[in-house]
C-alpha cells in the first residue's frame, strides 16, 4: 500500500513540474503556483457562497434560540426582559421581525418555520411608541436608583470614620469627611426611602407593560409547549441534515470543475499540448484539495459522525473518544480501497497499455510514437519485452505475444 501511495505521489509531483517531460523553469513554476493560489482562494470563496445557499437551521427556525433561552431562564423578570428585547431598536427598525425573517429566504433554498413567522408576528405587535416610552421611563428610574445607591456607598465608606471622630470628641471643623455621622445616617435613610419608592414605581410600570393585550398574547405564545416542541424537533432535524446538505452543494460546485479539468487534461495530453495539459493538471489538483477537505470536515460533524456517536453512546456510555479510534482505523482502510479501485479500474496499467498501443502511443507517457520505435523518443521508455516462448519482442503490458500468441507472464 505504501509503495503504491509513494508511486502515486511521485507521479503527481512529476506531472506538476514538467511540460512534455521537460522540467519547468523557475519563472514558469512560480507563475503556475500563483495561478494555483488564486484559483484555490476563489474556489474556497465559491464553496463558502454555495454552502450558504440553503438556509441554516438557525435561519429556518430563527425563533428557536430566543424561545429556548426564555424557557431555561429562572429570572423572575424574564417576561419583562423578553418584552424589552422585542422593543429594543424600535425607532431604528421599522420593518419588524417577521419581515426580517422573510428577507432571509430571498434567493435561497429552504423555508422558514411557519410557527416562527407567527412568533415574529406576535412579537411585532408589542412594538409601539407607548411601550417604548414605558421602557425609557423604567430606565430613567433605574438610573436614579443607581445614583442613590452609589451615593449610599460613598456615605457608608465615610460613616465609620465620622463615627470614630465623634466618639473621640474631635471637633467637626477638623474632620476630613464631608458630612457628620448624624447627617450620614439621615441621608442614608432618606436615600433608602427614595429607592424603595422608585422600585415600587418600576414594578408598577413593568406590570403595566406586561398586562397590555399584545404582551399577554406574545407571552401566551412563548408558554405554548406544543408549538415549542415542534420548533425544537424541526431545528434538531435541520441541524442533523445541514452538514450533508452543505457537502452536497459543495460537491455540486466542485465535481463539474473536476470533470472539466480532467477532460481538458486528457484532450491536451492526447494532442500533445504540453502547457495546456500542465495547467489543467494543476487545476485538477486544486479542485480536488477542497473536495477532500470538505469530505473530512463532513466526517467530523455530519450524519456519519452523528450515527457513530449515537452508536458508541448507546453501547459504551460516554466514551465518545472511541470515535477517534474508529476514524483512525476506518479512514486508512477506505483510502486503501479507493487506491485499489483507481489502480485496477480507472488507471489500470493493462487497460492503458492496450489503448496506447492501439493509438500508437508510448505505453508510459502516452505521447505519439512511430510503429517501429523501440524506445519512446519523449521519455525513453522501452516499449517491448522478450516473449518467454518464442523470444521475439512483444509489447509490454499486453497479455499475449504478438508473434506466437503465448500468454505472457506478468512483469
Coordinates of C-alpha atoms in Angstrom, one line a residue:
X1 CA 0.0 0.0 0.0
X2 CA 2.8 2.5 0.9
X3 CA 4.6 1.7 -2.3
X4 CA 1.5 2.5 -4.3
X5 CA 1.0 5.7 -2.4
X6 CA 4.6 6.7 -2.9
X7 CA 4.4 5.9 -6.6
X8 CA 1.2 8.0 -7.0
X9 CA 2.8 10.9 -5.2
X10 CA 5.9 10.7 -7.3
X11 CA 3.7 10.7 -10.4
X12 CA 1.7 13.6 -9.1
X13 CA 4.7 15.8 -8.4
X14 CA 6.4 14.8 -11.6
X15 CA 3.4 15.8 -13.7
X16 CA 3.1 19.0 -11.8
X17 CA 6.6 20.2 -12.7
X18 CA 7.1 19.1 -16.3
X19 CA 5.9 20.1 -19.8
X20 CA 6.2 17.3 -22.3
X21 CA 8.6 15.5 -19.8
X22 CA 10.8 18.6 -19.6
X23 CA 11.2 20.4 -16.3
X24 CA 9.6 23.8 -15.9
X25 CA 11.9 26.8 -15.5
X26 CA 11.7 28.7 -12.2
X27 CA 9.7 31.6 -13.5
X28 CA 7.1 29.4 -15.1
X29 CA 6.9 27.3 -11.9
X30 CA 6.3 30.5 -9.9
X31 CA 3.6 31.7 -12.3
X32 CA 1.9 28.3 -12.1
X33 CA 2.0 28.4 -8.3
X34 CA 0.5 31.9 -8.2
X35 CA -2.3 30.8 -10.6
X36 CA -3.0 27.8 -8.3
X37 CA -3.2 30.0 -5.2
X38 CA -5.5 32.5 -6.9
X39 CA -7.8 29.7 -8.2
X40 CA -7.7 27.9 -4.8
X41 CA -8.8 31.1 -3.0
X42 CA -11.6 31.7 -5.4
X43 CA -12.7 28.0 -5.1
X44 CA -13.0 28.3 -1.3
X45 CA -14.9 31.6 -1.8
X46 CA -17.3 29.8 -4.1
X47 CA -17.6 26.9 -1.7
X48 CA -18.5 29.3 1.1
X49 CA -21.1 31.1 -1.0
X50 CA -22.8 27.9 -2.3
X51 CA -22.8 26.3 1.2
X52 CA -24.9 29.3 2.4
X53 CA -27.4 28.8 -0.5
X54 CA -29.6 26.7 1.7
X55 CA -30.9 28.2 4.9
X56 CA -29.1 27.2 8.1
X57 CA -31.0 25.7 11.0
X58 CA -30.9 29.0 12.8
X59 CA -32.3 30.8 9.8
X60 CA -35.0 28.2 9.1
X61 CA -36.0 28.3 12.8
X62 CA -35.0 31.9 13.8
X63 CA -37.2 31.9 16.9
X64 CA -35.7 28.7 18.4
X65 CA -32.7 30.2 20.2
X66 CA -34.6 33.1 21.8
X67 CA -37.5 30.8 22.8
X68 CA -35.1 28.2 24.2
X69 CA -33.3 30.9 26.3
X70 CA -36.6 32.1 27.7
X71 CA -37.6 28.6 28.8
X72 CA -34.3 27.9 30.5
X73 CA -34.2 31.2 32.5
X74 CA -35.2 31.2 36.2
X75 CA -35.2 35.0 36.5
X76 CA -38.5 36.3 37.9
X77 CA -38.3 39.3 35.4
X78 CA -37.8 37.1 32.3
X79 CA -41.2 38.1 31.0
X80 CA -40.3 41.8 31.2
X81 CA -36.8 41.1 29.7
X82 CA -38.1 39.4 26.6
X83 CA -40.7 42.1 26.1
X84 CA -38.0 44.7 26.5
X85 CA -35.9 42.8 24.0
X86 CA -38.7 42.8 21.5
X87 CA -39.0 46.6 21.9
X88 CA -35.3 47.3 21.5
X89 CA -34.3 49.1 18.4
X90 CA -37.9 50.0 17.6
X91 CA -37.1 53.5 16.4
X92 CA -34.2 52.3 14.2
X93 CA -36.0 49.3 12.8
X94 CA -39.5 49.9 11.4
X95 CA -39.6 46.7 9.4
X96 CA -40.5 44.2 12.1
X97 CA -39.1 40.8 13.0
X98 CA -41.5 38.9 10.6
X99 CA -40.2 40.8 7.6
X100 CA -36.6 40.4 8.7
X101 CA -37.2 36.6 8.9
X102 CA -38.8 36.5 5.5
X103 CA -36.0 38.5 3.9
X104 CA -33.5 35.8 4.8
X105 CA -35.4 33.5 2.5
X106 CA -35.0 35.6 -0.7
X107 CA -32.8 33.9 -3.3
X108 CA -32.1 30.9 -1.1
X109 CA -33.4 27.4 -0.7
X110 CA -35.3 26.0 2.3
X111 CA -38.2 27.5 4.1
X112 CA -38.8 29.4 7.4
X113 CA -40.9 27.7 10.1
X114 CA -44.5 29.0 10.0
X115 CA -44.5 28.8 13.8
X116 CA -41.5 31.2 13.9
X117 CA -43.2 33.5 11.5
X118 CA -46.3 33.6 13.8
X119 CA -44.0 34.1 16.7
X120 CA -42.4 37.1 14.9
X121 CA -45.9 38.4 14.1
X122 CA -46.9 38.3 17.8
X123 CA -43.6 39.9 18.7
X124 CA -44.1 42.7 16.2
X125 CA -47.5 43.6 17.7
X126 CA -45.9 44.6 21.1
X127 CA -43.8 47.2 19.3
X128 CA -45.4 50.7 19.9
X129 CA -44.3 54.2 20.9
X130 CA -46.3 53.9 24.1
X131 CA -44.5 50.8 25.3
X132 CA -41.2 52.3 24.2
X133 CA -41.9 55.3 26.4
X134 CA -42.6 53.0 29.3
X135 CA -39.2 51.3 28.8
X136 CA -37.5 54.7 28.8
X137 CA -39.2 55.7 32.0
X138 CA -38.1 52.5 33.6
X139 CA -34.6 53.1 32.5
X140 CA -34.6 56.6 33.9
X141 CA -35.9 55.5 37.2
X142 CA -33.3 52.7 37.3
X143 CA -30.6 55.3 36.7
X144 CA -32.0 57.3 39.7
X145 CA -31.7 54.1 41.9
X146 CA -28.1 53.6 40.7
X147 CA -27.2 57.1 41.6
X148 CA -28.8 56.8 45.0
X149 CA -27.0 53.5 45.6
X150 CA -23.7 55.0 44.6
X151 CA -24.3 57.9 47.0
X152 CA -25.1 55.4 49.8
X153 CA -21.9 53.5 49.1
X154 CA -19.9 56.7 49.4
X155 CA -21.6 57.7 52.6
X156 CA -21.0 54.2 54.1
X157 CA -17.3 54.4 53.2
X158 CA -17.1 57.6 55.3
X159 CA -19.6 56.7 58.1
X160 CA -17.2 54.6 60.2
X161 CA -14.5 57.2 60.4
X162 CA -17.0 60.0 61.2
X163 CA -18.4 57.9 64.0
X164 CA -15.0 57.3 65.4
X165 CA -14.3 61.1 65.3
X166 CA -17.5 61.7 67.2
X167 CA -16.6 59.2 69.9
X168 CA -13.1 60.7 70.2
X169 CA -14.6 64.1 70.6
X170 CA -12.8 65.6 67.6
X171 CA -14.3 69.0 66.5
X172 CA -16.4 68.8 63.4
X173 CA -14.4 71.5 61.6
X174 CA -11.3 69.3 61.9
X175 CA -12.9 66.3 60.2
X176 CA -11.7 65.2 56.8
X177 CA -15.2 63.8 55.9
X178 CA -17.8 65.8 54.1
X179 CA -20.7 65.1 56.5
X180 CA -21.1 64.1 60.1
X181 CA -22.3 60.8 61.5
X182 CA -25.8 62.0 62.3
X183 CA -26.2 63.6 58.9
X184 CA -24.8 60.5 57.2
X185 CA -27.4 58.3 58.9
X186 CA -30.2 60.7 57.9
X187 CA -29.1 60.8 54.3
X188 CA -28.8 57.0 54.1
X189 CA -32.4 56.6 55.4
X190 CA -33.7 59.3 53.1
X191 CA -32.0 57.6 50.1
X192 CA -33.3 54.2 51.0
X193 CA -36.8 55.5 51.2
X194 CA -36.4 57.0 47.8
X195 CA -35.0 53.8 46.4
X196 CA -38.0 51.9 47.8
X197 CA -40.4 54.3 46.3
X198 CA -38.8 54.3 42.9
X199 CA -38.6 50.5 43.0
X200 CA -42.3 50.3 43.5
X201 CA -42.9 52.7 40.6
X202 CA -40.7 50.5 38.4
X203 CA -42.7 47.4 39.4
X204 CA -45.9 49.2 38.6
X205 CA -44.6 50.2 35.2
X206 CA -43.4 46.7 34.4
X207 CA -46.9 45.3 35.4
X208 CA -48.4 48.0 33.2
X209 CA -46.3 46.8 30.3
X210 CA -46.9 43.1 30.8
X211 CA -50.7 43.5 31.1
X212 CA -51.0 45.1 27.7
X213 CA -53.1 42.8 25.4
X214 CA -50.3 42.5 22.9
X215 CA -47.8 41.5 25.6
X216 CA -50.2 38.9 27.0
X217 CA -50.7 37.4 23.6
X218 CA -46.9 37.2 23.0
X219 CA -46.3 35.6 26.4
X220 CA -49.1 33.1 25.7
X221 CA -47.2 32.1 22.5
X222 CA -44.0 31.7 24.5
X223 CA -45.6 29.4 27.0
X224 CA -47.2 27.2 24.4
X225 CA -45.3 23.9 25.0
X226 CA -46.7 22.1 21.9
X227 CA -45.6 24.8 19.5
X228 CA -42.1 25.0 21.0
X229 CA -41.7 21.2 20.9
X230 CA -42.5 21.3 17.1
X231 CA -39.9 24.1 16.6
X232 CA -37.3 22.2 18.7
X233 CA -37.9 19.0 16.8
X234 CA -37.6 20.8 13.4
X235 CA -34.5 22.6 14.5
X236 CA -32.7 19.4 15.6
X237 CA -33.7 17.6 12.4
X238 CA -32.4 20.6 10.3
X239 CA -29.2 20.7 12.3
X240 CA -28.7 16.9 11.7
X241 CA -29.0 17.2 7.9
X242 CA -27.4 20.6 7.4
X243 CA -23.8 19.3 7.1
X244 CA -25.0 16.8 4.5
X245 CA -26.8 19.5 2.5
X246 CA -23.7 21.7 2.6
X247 CA -21.5 18.9 1.4
X248 CA -23.9 18.1 -1.4
X249 CA -23.9 21.7 -2.7
X250 CA -20.2 22.0 -2.4
X251 CA -19.8 18.8 -4.4
X252 CA -22.2 20.2 -6.9
X253 CA -19.9 23.1 -7.2
X254 CA -16.6 21.1 -7.4
X255 CA -17.4 18.0 -9.4
X256 CA -18.2 19.7 -12.7
X257 CA -14.9 21.6 -12.4
X258 CA -13.1 18.4 -11.7
X259 CA -14.6 16.6 -14.7
X260 CA -14.0 19.6 -17.0
X261 CA -10.3 19.8 -15.9
X262 CA -9.9 16.1 -16.4
X263 CA -11.4 16.2 -19.9
X264 CA -9.2 19.1 -20.9
X265 CA -6.2 17.4 -19.4
X266 CA -6.8 14.1 -21.3
X267 CA -7.5 16.0 -24.6
X268 CA -4.4 18.1 -24.3
X269 CA -2.3 15.1 -23.3
X270 CA -3.5 13.1 -26.3
X271 CA -2.9 16.0 -28.7
X272 CA 0.5 16.9 -27.3
X273 CA -0.5 20.3 -25.9
X274 CA 2.0 20.3 -23.1
X275 CA 1.3 23.6 -21.5
X276 CA -2.5 23.1 -21.5
X277 CA -2.0 19.6 -20.1
X278 CA 0.2 21.0 -17.3
X279 CA -2.3 23.8 -16.4
X280 CA -5.3 21.5 -16.5
X281 CA -3.4 19.0 -14.3
X282 CA -2.8 21.8 -11.7
X283 CA -6.4 22.8 -11.9
X284 CA -7.4 19.2 -11.3
X285 CA -5.3 19.0 -8.2
X286 CA -6.5 22.4 -7.0
X287 CA -10.1 21.3 -7.4
X288 CA -9.5 18.0 -5.5
X289 CA -7.9 19.6 -2.5
X290 CA -11.1 21.5 -1.2
X291 CA -13.3 18.4 -2.0
X292 CA -11.1 16.2 0.1
X293 CA -11.0 18.8 2.9
X294 CA -14.8 19.2 2.9
X295 CA -15.3 15.4 3.0
X296 CA -13.1 15.1 6.0
X297 CA -14.9 18.1 7.6
X298 CA -18.2 16.3 6.9
X299 CA -16.9 13.1 8.6
X300 CA -16.3 15.2 11.8
X301 CA -19.7 16.8 12.0
X302 CA -22.0 15.1 9.5
X303 CA -24.5 12.3 9.6
X304 CA -21.8 9.6 9.8
X305 CA -20.3 11.3 13.0
X306 CA -23.8 11.6 14.4
X307 CA -24.5 7.9 13.7
X308 CA -21.2 6.8 15.3
X309 CA -21.6 9.0 18.3
X310 CA -25.1 7.7 18.9
X311 CA -24.0 4.1 18.4
X312 CA -21.0 4.4 20.8
X313 CA -23.0 6.4 23.2
X314 CA -25.7 3.7 23.4
X315 CA -23.2 0.8 23.6
X316 CA -20.4 2.3 25.7
X317 CA -21.9 5.2 27.5
X318 CA -19.9 8.4 27.4
X319 CA -16.8 7.0 25.8
X320 CA -17.1 9.2 22.8
X321 CA -13.3 9.5 22.3
X322 CA -13.6 6.0 20.8
X323 CA -15.0 7.7 17.7
X324 CA -11.4 8.9 17.0
X325 CA -10.2 5.2 17.2
X326 CA -12.9 4.3 14.7
X327 CA -11.8 7.0 12.3
X328 CA -8.1 6.1 12.7
X329 CA -8.9 2.5 11.7
X330 CA -11.5 3.1 9.1
X331 CA -10.2 6.0 7.1
X332 CA -6.9 4.3 6.1
X333 CA -8.9 1.2 5.1
X334 CA -11.2 3.3 3.0
X335 CA -8.2 5.1 1.4
X336 CA -6.7 1.7 0.6
X337 CA -9.9 0.6 -1.1
X338 CA -10.1 3.8 -3.1
X339 CA -6.5 3.5 -4.2
X340 CA -7.0 -0.1 -5.3
X341 CA -10.1 0.8 -7.2
X342 CA -8.4 3.6 -9.2
X343 CA -5.4 1.4 -9.8
X344 CA -7.3 -1.6 -11.0
X345 CA -10.3 0.1 -12.7
X346 CA -9.7 3.7 -13.6
X347 CA -6.0 3.8 -14.1
X348 CA -5.4 0.1 -14.8
X349 CA -1.9 -0.2 -16.4
X350 CA -3.0 -3.1 -18.7
X351 CA -6.1 -1.2 -19.9
X352 CA -4.0 1.9 -20.5
X353 CA -1.3 -0.1 -22.4
X354 CA -3.9 -1.7 -24.7
X355 CA -5.4 1.7 -25.6
X356 CA -2.0 3.3 -26.1
X357 CA -0.7 0.5 -28.3
X358 CA -3.9 0.8 -30.5
X359 CA -3.3 4.5 -30.9
X360 CA 0.4 4.2 -31.5
X361 CA 1.4 6.0 -28.3
X362 CA 4.1 5.5 -25.7
X363 CA 3.0 3.0 -23.1
X364 CA 4.4 5.2 -20.3
X365 CA 3.9 8.8 -21.3
X366 CA 1.1 8.4 -23.9
X367 CA 3.0 10.6 -26.5
X368 CA 2.7 9.7 -30.2
X369 CA 5.5 7.4 -31.5
X370 CA 6.2 5.6 -34.7
X371 CA 5.2 1.9 -35.1
X372 CA 8.8 0.6 -35.1
X373 CA 10.1 2.8 -32.3
X374 CA 11.6 0.5 -29.6
X375 CA 12.2 3.4 -27.2
X376 CA 10.0 6.4 -26.7
X377 CA 11.8 9.5 -28.1
X378 CA 9.9 11.6 -25.5
X379 CA 10.6 9.7 -22.2
X380 CA 13.0 6.9 -23.3
X381 CA 10.7 4.1 -22.1
X382 CA 11.3 0.7 -23.6
X383 CA 8.1 -0.4 -25.4
X384 CA 8.9 -4.1 -25.8
X385 CA 9.7 -7.2 -23.8
X386 CA 11.0 -10.6 -24.8
X387 CA 8.5 -13.4 -25.1
X388 CA 9.5 -16.3 -22.9
X389 CA 8.3 -18.8 -25.5
X390 CA 9.5 -17.5 -29.0
X391 CA 12.0 -15.0 -27.6
X392 CA 10.7 -12.3 -30.1
X393 CA 9.9 -8.8 -28.9
X394 CA 6.3 -8.1 -28.0
X395 CA 4.5 -5.2 -26.4
X396 CA 4.8 -4.6 -22.7
X397 CA 1.5 -4.6 -20.8
X398 CA -0.3 -6.8 -23.3
X399 CA -1.4 -10.2 -22.3
X400 CA -0.3 -12.3 -25.3
X401 CA 2.7 -12.3 -27.6
X402 CA 2.1 -10.7 -31.0
X403 CA 4.2 -13.3 -32.8
X404 CA 3.2 -16.7 -31.2
X405 CA 0.1 -15.8 -29.1
X406 CA 1.6 -17.2 -25.9
X407 CA 0.2 -15.8 -22.6
X408 CA 2.9 -13.6 -21.1
X409 CA 4.0 -13.7 -17.5
X410 CA 3.2 -10.6 -15.5
X411 CA 6.2 -8.2 -15.1

